[in-house]
mmCIF file of C-alpha atoms in Angstrom:
data_model
loop_
_atom_site.group_PDB
_atom_site.id
_atom_site.type_symbol
_atom_site.label_atom_id
_atom_site.label_comp_id
_atom_site.label_asym_id
_atom_site.label_seq_id
_atom_site.Cartn_x
_atom_site.Cartn_y
_atom_site.Cartn_z
ATOM 1 C CA MET A 181 142.146 74.556 143.646
ATOM 2 C CA VAL A 182 139.051 76.391 142.455
ATOM 3 C CA GLY A 183 137.622 74.944 139.237
ATOM 4 C CA GLN A 184 136.421 76.965 136.285
ATOM 5 C CA PRO A 185 132.629 77.198 135.753
ATOM 6 C CA VAL A 186 131.307 74.667 133.245
ATOM 7 C CA SER A 187 129.509 76.318 130.326
ATOM 8 C CA GLU A 188 126.328 74.812 128.929
ATOM 9 C CA PRO A 189 126.652 73.093 125.531
ATOM 10 C CA ALA A 190 125.383 75.449 122.796
ATOM 11 C CA PHE A 191 124.306 74.696 119.238
ATOM 12 C CA GLY A 192 123.535 77.457 116.766
ATOM 13 C CA ALA A 193 122.393 77.919 113.168
ATOM 14 C CA THR A 194 121.719 80.798 110.787
ATOM 15 C CA ALA A 195 119.474 80.804 107.713
ATOM 16 C CA PRO A 196 118.927 83.561 105.112
ATOM 17 C CA VAL A 197 115.652 85.180 104.149
ATOM 18 C CA ARG A 198 114.791 85.479 100.466
ATOM 19 C CA LEU A 199 113.482 87.655 97.668
ATOM 20 C CA ASP A 200 110.481 86.141 95.904
ATOM 21 C CA LEU A 201 111.367 87.113 92.331
ATOM 22 C CA ALA A 202 108.469 85.326 90.653
ATOM 23 C CA GLY A 203 105.850 82.647 91.165
ATOM 24 C CA GLY A 204 105.053 83.121 94.833
ATOM 25 C CA TRP A 205 101.560 81.827 95.741
ATOM 26 C CA THR A 206 101.860 78.890 93.341
ATOM 27 C CA ASP A 207 103.686 76.999 96.124
ATOM 28 C CA VAL A 208 100.627 77.224 98.370
ATOM 29 C CA PRO A 209 98.121 74.354 98.632
ATOM 30 C CA PRO A 210 95.698 73.434 97.212
ATOM 31 C CA PHE A 211 97.061 74.964 93.973
ATOM 32 C CA SER A 212 100.505 73.417 94.519
ATOM 33 C CA ALA A 213 98.938 69.983 95.032
ATOM 34 C CA ARG A 214 96.409 70.083 92.203
ATOM 35 C CA GLU A 215 98.276 71.938 89.466
ATOM 36 C CA GLY A 216 101.866 72.327 90.597
ATOM 37 C CA GLY A 217 103.752 75.540 91.297
ATOM 38 C CA VAL A 218 106.996 77.141 90.140
ATOM 39 C CA VAL A 219 108.845 79.799 92.158
ATOM 40 C CA VAL A 220 112.113 81.657 91.509
ATOM 41 C CA THR A 221 113.856 82.943 94.631
ATOM 42 C CA ALA A 222 117.139 84.512 95.719
ATOM 43 C CA ALA A 223 118.585 84.339 99.231
ATOM 44 C CA ILE A 224 119.909 87.622 100.656
ATOM 45 C CA ARG A 225 122.197 88.607 103.514
ATOM 46 C CA LEU A 226 119.567 89.049 106.186
ATOM 47 C CA PHE A 227 119.340 86.096 108.521
ATOM 48 C CA ALA A 228 117.285 84.211 111.067
ATOM 49 C CA ARG A 229 119.315 82.798 113.932
ATOM 50 C CA ALA A 230 118.624 80.102 116.504
ATOM 51 C CA GLU A 231 120.794 78.968 119.411
ATOM 52 C CA VAL A 232 120.095 76.057 121.746
ATOM 53 C CA ARG A 233 121.828 76.062 125.148
ATOM 54 C CA LEU A 234 121.318 72.718 126.850
ATOM 55 C CA GLY A 235 120.844 72.479 130.590
ATOM 56 C CA GLY A 236 118.221 72.588 133.284
ATOM 57 C CA THR A 237 114.848 70.890 133.479
ATOM 58 C CA GLY A 238 112.550 73.473 131.953
ATOM 59 C CA PHE A 239 112.510 75.656 128.862
ATOM 60 C CA ARG A 240 113.404 79.297 128.490
ATOM 61 C CA LEU A 241 112.479 80.851 125.123
ATOM 62 C CA ILE A 242 113.947 84.217 124.169
ATOM 63 C CA ALA A 243 113.033 86.006 120.919
ATOM 64 C CA GLU A 244 115.512 88.872 120.941
ATOM 65 C CA ASP A 245 114.082 90.728 117.926
ATOM 66 C CA LEU A 246 110.545 90.581 119.345
ATOM 67 C CA HIS A 247 111.679 91.561 122.855
ATOM 68 C CA ASP A 248 109.708 88.623 124.199
ATOM 69 C CA GLN A 249 110.613 85.695 126.413
ATOM 70 C CA LEU A 250 108.842 83.052 128.423
ATOM 71 C CA GLU A 251 109.674 80.160 130.705
ATOM 72 C CA VAL A 252 107.831 76.865 131.064
ATOM 73 C CA SER A 253 108.615 74.143 133.565
ATOM 74 C CA ASP A 254 108.148 71.189 131.196
ATOM 75 C CA SER A 255 107.026 70.197 127.696
ATOM 76 C CA SER A 256 103.341 70.419 128.630
ATOM 77 C CA GLY A 257 103.738 74.193 128.535
ATOM 78 C CA LEU A 258 104.867 74.212 124.889
ATOM 79 C CA VAL A 259 101.364 74.844 123.573
ATOM 80 C CA ARG A 260 100.137 76.984 120.662
ATOM 81 C CA ASN A 261 98.679 80.199 122.019
ATOM 82 C CA GLY A 262 99.933 82.902 119.646
ATOM 83 C CA ARG A 263 103.144 83.526 121.539
ATOM 84 C CA LEU A 264 106.467 82.197 120.177
ATOM 85 C CA ASP A 265 104.564 79.375 118.499
ATOM 86 C CA LEU A 266 107.322 78.519 116.014
ATOM 87 C CA GLN A 267 109.887 78.133 118.783
ATOM 88 C CA LYS A 268 107.535 75.950 120.816
ATOM 89 C CA ALA A 269 106.682 73.881 117.738
ATOM 90 C CA GLY A 270 110.365 73.241 117.146
ATOM 91 C CA LEU A 271 110.890 72.006 120.692
ATOM 92 C CA ARG A 272 107.840 69.737 120.445
ATOM 93 C CA MET A 273 109.001 68.240 117.151
ATOM 94 C CA LEU A 274 112.673 67.902 118.044
ATOM 95 C CA PRO A 275 112.841 67.582 121.851
ATOM 96 C CA VAL A 276 116.231 68.116 123.468
ATOM 97 C CA GLY A 277 115.400 68.161 127.165
ATOM 98 C CA GLY A 278 115.767 71.264 129.285
ATOM 99 C CA CYS A 279 117.316 74.216 127.437
ATOM 100 C CA THR A 280 117.386 77.884 126.651
ATOM 101 C CA LEU A 281 116.343 78.664 123.073
ATOM 102 C CA LEU A 282 117.366 82.061 121.691
ATOM 103 C CA THR A 283 116.133 83.313 118.318
ATOM 104 C CA ARG A 284 116.570 86.491 116.314
ATOM 105 C CA THR A 285 115.604 87.567 112.790
ATOM 106 C CA ASP A 286 117.200 90.491 110.959
ATOM 107 C CA ALA A 287 114.126 91.181 108.806
ATOM 108 C CA PRO A 288 111.226 92.969 110.517
ATOM 109 C CA PRO A 289 107.970 91.037 111.078
ATOM 110 C CA GLY A 290 105.632 91.150 108.092
ATOM 111 C CA SER A 291 108.386 92.221 105.696
ATOM 112 C CA GLY A 292 107.398 89.676 103.055
ATOM 113 C CA LEU A 293 110.899 88.164 102.961
ATOM 114 C CA GLY A 294 110.000 84.728 104.282
ATOM 115 C CA SER A 295 111.414 85.390 107.746
ATOM 116 C CA SER A 296 109.253 82.757 109.452
ATOM 117 C CA GLY A 297 110.444 80.147 106.934
ATOM 118 C CA ALA A 298 114.048 81.121 107.604
ATOM 119 C CA LEU A 299 113.414 80.826 111.335
ATOM 120 C CA ASP A 300 111.912 77.370 110.735
ATOM 121 C CA VAL A 301 115.126 76.310 109.007
ATOM 122 C CA ALA A 302 117.386 77.770 111.691
ATOM 123 C CA LEU A 303 115.345 76.047 114.397
ATOM 124 C CA VAL A 304 115.463 72.661 112.658
ATOM 125 C CA ALA A 305 119.209 72.954 112.045
ATOM 126 C CA ALA A 306 120.057 74.058 115.585
ATOM 127 C CA LEU A 307 117.791 71.549 117.325
ATOM 128 C CA SER A 308 118.977 68.710 115.076
ATOM 129 C CA SER A 309 122.561 69.587 115.942
ATOM 130 C CA ALA A 310 121.710 69.604 119.653
ATOM 131 C CA ARG A 311 120.235 66.113 119.200
ATOM 132 C CA GLY A 312 123.374 64.878 117.444
ATOM 133 C CA GLU A 313 121.515 64.485 114.139
ATOM 134 C CA THR A 314 122.736 65.405 110.664
ATOM 135 C CA ARG A 315 120.236 66.444 107.984
ATOM 136 C CA ASP A 316 120.883 67.427 104.369
ATOM 137 C CA PRO A 317 119.379 70.670 102.976
ATOM 138 C CA PHE A 318 116.367 68.898 101.468
ATOM 139 C CA GLU A 319 115.510 67.141 104.732
ATOM 140 C CA ILE A 320 115.975 70.370 106.686
ATOM 141 C CA ALA A 321 113.597 72.174 104.309
ATOM 142 C CA GLU A 322 110.965 69.423 104.450
ATOM 143 C CA THR A 323 111.149 69.240 108.242
ATOM 144 C CA ALA A 324 110.915 73.035 108.460
ATOM 145 C CA CYS A 325 107.813 73.015 106.228
ATOM 146 C CA HIS A 326 106.189 70.457 108.533
ATOM 147 C CA LEU A 327 107.145 72.513 111.579
ATOM 148 C CA GLU A 328 105.311 75.598 110.295
ATOM 149 C CA ALA A 329 102.345 74.117 108.443
ATOM 150 C CA VAL A 330 101.484 71.196 110.728
ATOM 151 C CA GLU A 331 103.085 71.636 114.138
ATOM 152 C CA ALA A 332 102.571 75.407 114.336
ATOM 153 C CA ALA A 333 99.388 75.321 112.165
ATOM 154 C CA MET A 334 100.402 78.390 110.152
ATOM 155 C CA ALA A 335 99.040 78.732 106.610
ATOM 156 C CA GLY A 336 101.557 79.236 103.819
ATOM 157 C CA GLY A 337 103.576 77.762 101.013
ATOM 158 C CA ARG A 338 106.901 75.927 100.922
ATOM 159 C CA GLN A 339 109.261 78.170 98.985
ATOM 160 C CA ASP A 340 110.577 80.032 102.039
ATOM 161 C CA GLN A 341 111.993 76.965 103.763
ATOM 162 C CA PHE A 342 113.631 75.593 100.609
ATOM 163 C CA ALA A 343 115.062 79.001 99.646
ATOM 164 C CA SER A 344 116.493 79.404 103.132
ATOM 165 C CA SER A 345 117.878 75.881 103.425
ATOM 166 C CA TYR A 346 119.649 75.909 100.044
ATOM 167 C CA GLY A 347 120.515 79.602 99.558
ATOM 168 C CA GLY A 348 121.497 81.205 96.267
ATOM 169 C CA PHE A 349 119.265 81.648 93.212
ATOM 170 C CA LEU A 350 116.790 78.789 92.836
ATOM 171 C CA ARG A 351 114.024 77.552 90.585
ATOM 172 C CA LEU A 352 111.685 75.586 92.844
ATOM 173 C CA THR A 353 109.005 73.242 91.524
ATOM 174 C CA PHE A 354 106.229 71.964 93.770
ATOM 175 C CA ARG A 355 103.735 69.204 93.084
ATOM 176 C CA ASP A 356 102.768 68.285 96.605
ATOM 177 C CA PRO A 357 104.114 66.315 98.294
ATOM 178 C CA GLN A 358 107.066 66.364 95.865
ATOM 179 C CA ALA A 359 109.490 69.269 95.567
ATOM 180 C CA GLU A 360 112.339 69.812 93.110
ATOM 181 C CA VAL A 361 115.243 72.210 93.581
ATOM 182 C CA GLN A 362 117.201 73.593 90.611
ATOM 183 C CA ARG A 363 120.128 75.889 91.365
ATOM 184 C CA LEU A 364 120.404 78.652 88.754
ATOM 185 C CA LYS A 365 123.952 79.166 87.504
ATOM 186 C CA LEU A 366 124.361 82.900 86.989
ATOM 187 C CA ASP A 367 127.284 84.922 85.722
ATOM 188 C CA PRO A 368 129.163 86.507 88.688
ATOM 189 C CA GLU A 369 129.380 89.929 87.012
ATOM 190 C CA PHE A 370 125.660 89.851 86.292
ATOM 191 C CA MET A 371 124.930 89.027 89.948
ATOM 192 C CA ALA A 372 127.108 91.930 91.080
ATOM 193 C CA GLN A 373 125.243 94.299 88.745
ATOM 194 C CA LEU A 374 121.887 92.920 89.865
ATOM 195 C CA ALA A 375 122.823 93.573 93.492
ATOM 196 C CA ARG A 376 123.668 97.193 92.601
ATOM 197 C CA ARG A 377 120.399 97.701 90.713
ATOM 198 C CA LEU A 378 118.028 96.193 93.257
ATOM 199 C CA VAL A 379 116.722 98.370 96.086
ATOM 200 C CA LEU A 380 115.103 96.659 99.068
ATOM 201 C CA CYS A 381 113.150 98.975 101.338
ATOM 202 C CA TYR A 382 110.800 98.517 104.269
ATOM 203 C CA THR A 383 107.576 100.515 104.195
ATOM 204 C CA GLY A 384 106.781 99.829 107.839
ATOM 205 C CA ALA A 385 103.450 98.209 106.992
ATOM 206 C CA SER A 386 102.812 94.526 106.371
ATOM 207 C CA ARG A 387 100.996 93.648 103.153
ATOM 208 C CA PHE A 388 100.497 90.005 103.980
ATOM 209 C CA SER A 389 98.994 87.640 106.533
ATOM 210 C CA GLY A 390 97.730 84.123 107.004
ATOM 211 C CA THR A 391 94.190 85.397 106.499
ATOM 212 C CA THR A 392 95.218 86.730 103.076
ATOM 213 C CA ILE A 393 96.445 83.264 102.091
ATOM 214 C CA GLU A 394 93.240 81.641 103.293
ATOM 215 C CA ARG A 395 91.094 84.194 101.458
ATOM 216 C CA VAL A 396 92.928 83.749 98.144
ATOM 217 C CA MET A 397 93.004 79.954 98.241
ATOM 218 C CA ARG A 398 89.350 79.801 99.233
ATOM 219 C CA ALA A 399 88.552 81.844 96.117
ATOM 220 C CA TYR A 400 90.666 79.447 94.048
ATOM 221 C CA GLU A 401 88.784 76.434 95.439
ATOM 222 C CA GLN A 402 85.477 78.125 94.702
ATOM 223 C CA GLY A 403 86.461 78.485 91.051
ATOM 224 C CA ASP A 404 87.092 82.246 90.942
ATOM 225 C CA SER A 405 88.287 82.683 87.348
ATOM 226 C CA SER A 406 90.357 85.819 88.041
ATOM 227 C CA VAL A 407 92.248 84.114 90.876
ATOM 228 C CA GLN A 408 92.824 80.982 88.807
ATOM 229 C CA ALA A 409 94.115 83.054 85.883
ATOM 230 C CA ALA A 410 96.428 85.025 88.184
ATOM 231 C CA LEU A 411 97.932 81.842 89.669
ATOM 232 C CA HIS A 412 98.578 80.419 86.216
ATOM 233 C CA GLY A 413 100.083 83.752 85.198
ATOM 234 C CA LEU A 414 102.392 83.754 88.221
ATOM 235 C CA ARG A 415 103.628 80.272 87.340
ATOM 236 C CA ASP A 416 104.286 81.322 83.723
ATOM 237 C CA VAL A 417 106.208 84.401 84.899
ATOM 238 C CA ALA A 418 108.388 82.215 87.121
ATOM 239 C CA GLU A 419 109.325 79.977 84.191
ATOM 240 C CA ALA A 420 110.272 83.053 82.159
ATOM 241 C CA MET A 421 112.143 84.631 85.093
ATOM 242 C CA ALA A 422 114.465 81.644 85.446
ATOM 243 C CA ASP A 423 115.389 81.959 81.760
ATOM 244 C CA ALA A 424 115.856 85.747 82.000
ATOM 245 C CA LEU A 425 118.200 85.436 84.989
ATOM 246 C CA VAL A 426 120.359 82.810 83.296
ATOM 247 C CA ALA A 427 120.446 85.008 80.154
ATOM 248 C CA ALA A 428 121.397 88.071 82.266
ATOM 249 C CA ASP A 429 118.605 90.049 80.566
ATOM 250 C CA PHE A 430 117.972 93.050 82.828
ATOM 251 C CA SER A 431 115.203 94.501 80.661
ATOM 252 C CA ARG A 432 113.284 91.246 80.657
ATOM 253 C CA ILE A 433 113.778 90.794 84.410
ATOM 254 C CA GLY A 434 112.256 94.229 85.032
ATOM 255 C CA GLN A 435 109.272 93.469 82.798
ATOM 256 C CA LEU A 436 108.689 90.154 84.551
ATOM 257 C CA LEU A 437 108.875 91.715 88.022
ATOM 258 C CA SER A 438 106.114 94.128 86.959
ATOM 259 C CA GLN A 439 104.032 91.302 85.488
ATOM 260 C CA ASN A 440 104.455 89.255 88.655
ATOM 261 C CA TRP A 441 103.207 92.151 90.797
ATOM 262 C CA ARG A 442 100.169 92.709 88.555
ATOM 263 C CA HIS A 443 99.220 89.046 88.906
ATOM 264 C CA GLN A 444 99.616 89.277 92.687
ATOM 265 C CA LEU A 445 97.302 92.281 92.818
ATOM 266 C CA ALA A 446 94.767 90.321 90.766
ATOM 267 C CA LEU A 447 94.752 87.752 93.582
ATOM 268 C CA ASP A 448 93.939 90.387 96.191
ATOM 269 C CA PRO A 449 94.294 94.172 95.624
ATOM 270 C CA ARG A 450 94.544 94.669 99.400
ATOM 271 C CA MET A 451 98.119 93.362 99.293
ATOM 272 C CA SER A 452 99.230 96.826 98.127
ATOM 273 C CA THR A 453 99.609 99.481 100.811
ATOM 274 C CA SER A 454 99.582 103.222 100.160
ATOM 275 C CA GLU A 455 103.357 103.332 100.769
ATOM 276 C CA MET A 456 103.894 100.629 98.168
ATOM 277 C CA ALA A 457 101.686 102.445 95.665
ATOM 278 C CA ASN A 458 103.746 105.622 96.155
ATOM 279 C CA LEU A 459 106.966 103.684 95.555
ATOM 280 C CA GLU A 460 105.508 102.114 92.432
ATOM 281 C CA ARG A 461 104.567 105.506 91.015
ATOM 282 C CA ALA A 462 108.026 106.893 91.791
ATOM 283 C CA MET A 463 109.722 103.971 90.040
ATOM 284 C CA ALA A 464 107.491 104.290 86.988
ATOM 285 C CA THR A 465 108.233 108.021 86.793
ATOM 286 C CA ALA A 466 111.967 107.282 86.962
ATOM 287 C CA GLY A 467 111.649 104.794 84.115
#
């Protein structure tokens, strides 16, 4: 009798990206450690996905959305070199032996939707499952933050991982190393209307990078008054945004989104691309 082929054990996870509605940047150190940050986020139906297929002695990494893959014979090859560094960081942190690791993210690179944070969460969840470990959403988020900031040495804040791990509408408070998660309870009809009124579009050009984060936080550390004022303003807008969402106040939400963007531009005007400026003018003209 001919036996059936034995399939390799597979463990997968998906994690949503998010909209940063208000307060982004205040979750980034050193501001988040010294003064504390507040961010309001909403998870959306675009996802990062990770799948671990156990078997073999080496590692095969496949990033389907990036059309990139590599193979290494053992863990000594899982080094940071600018290529699939998050995937390699995950395998270093949460080793599972030989495997194939497949990843994919719906959002395009540089979209500003926290796609790397969502991938962190998917990696932690999938690798933990492959190791037979169970983690709650808070532990997944904290581990994902460590994966990106420490193991992969990528500059950034912590809202993306918490938004992705918990999902929904959240008010996130950071006073490093502490983090607090408050789920916002919104009226279902209001959420349906908000989904109809929001338009998410991709301009094809990234407005953001690790060097932008480093430049802004260096200015903050050097006592740049305009940057300090903008960070405080972003935190204040986030507090008001949480209240406006719970109150289902569309007019106030729109005003706060505009205020949040003005504070972001005060941090670094180069965050706005020409495509974004054209969209802004079109929206203002339409009221």
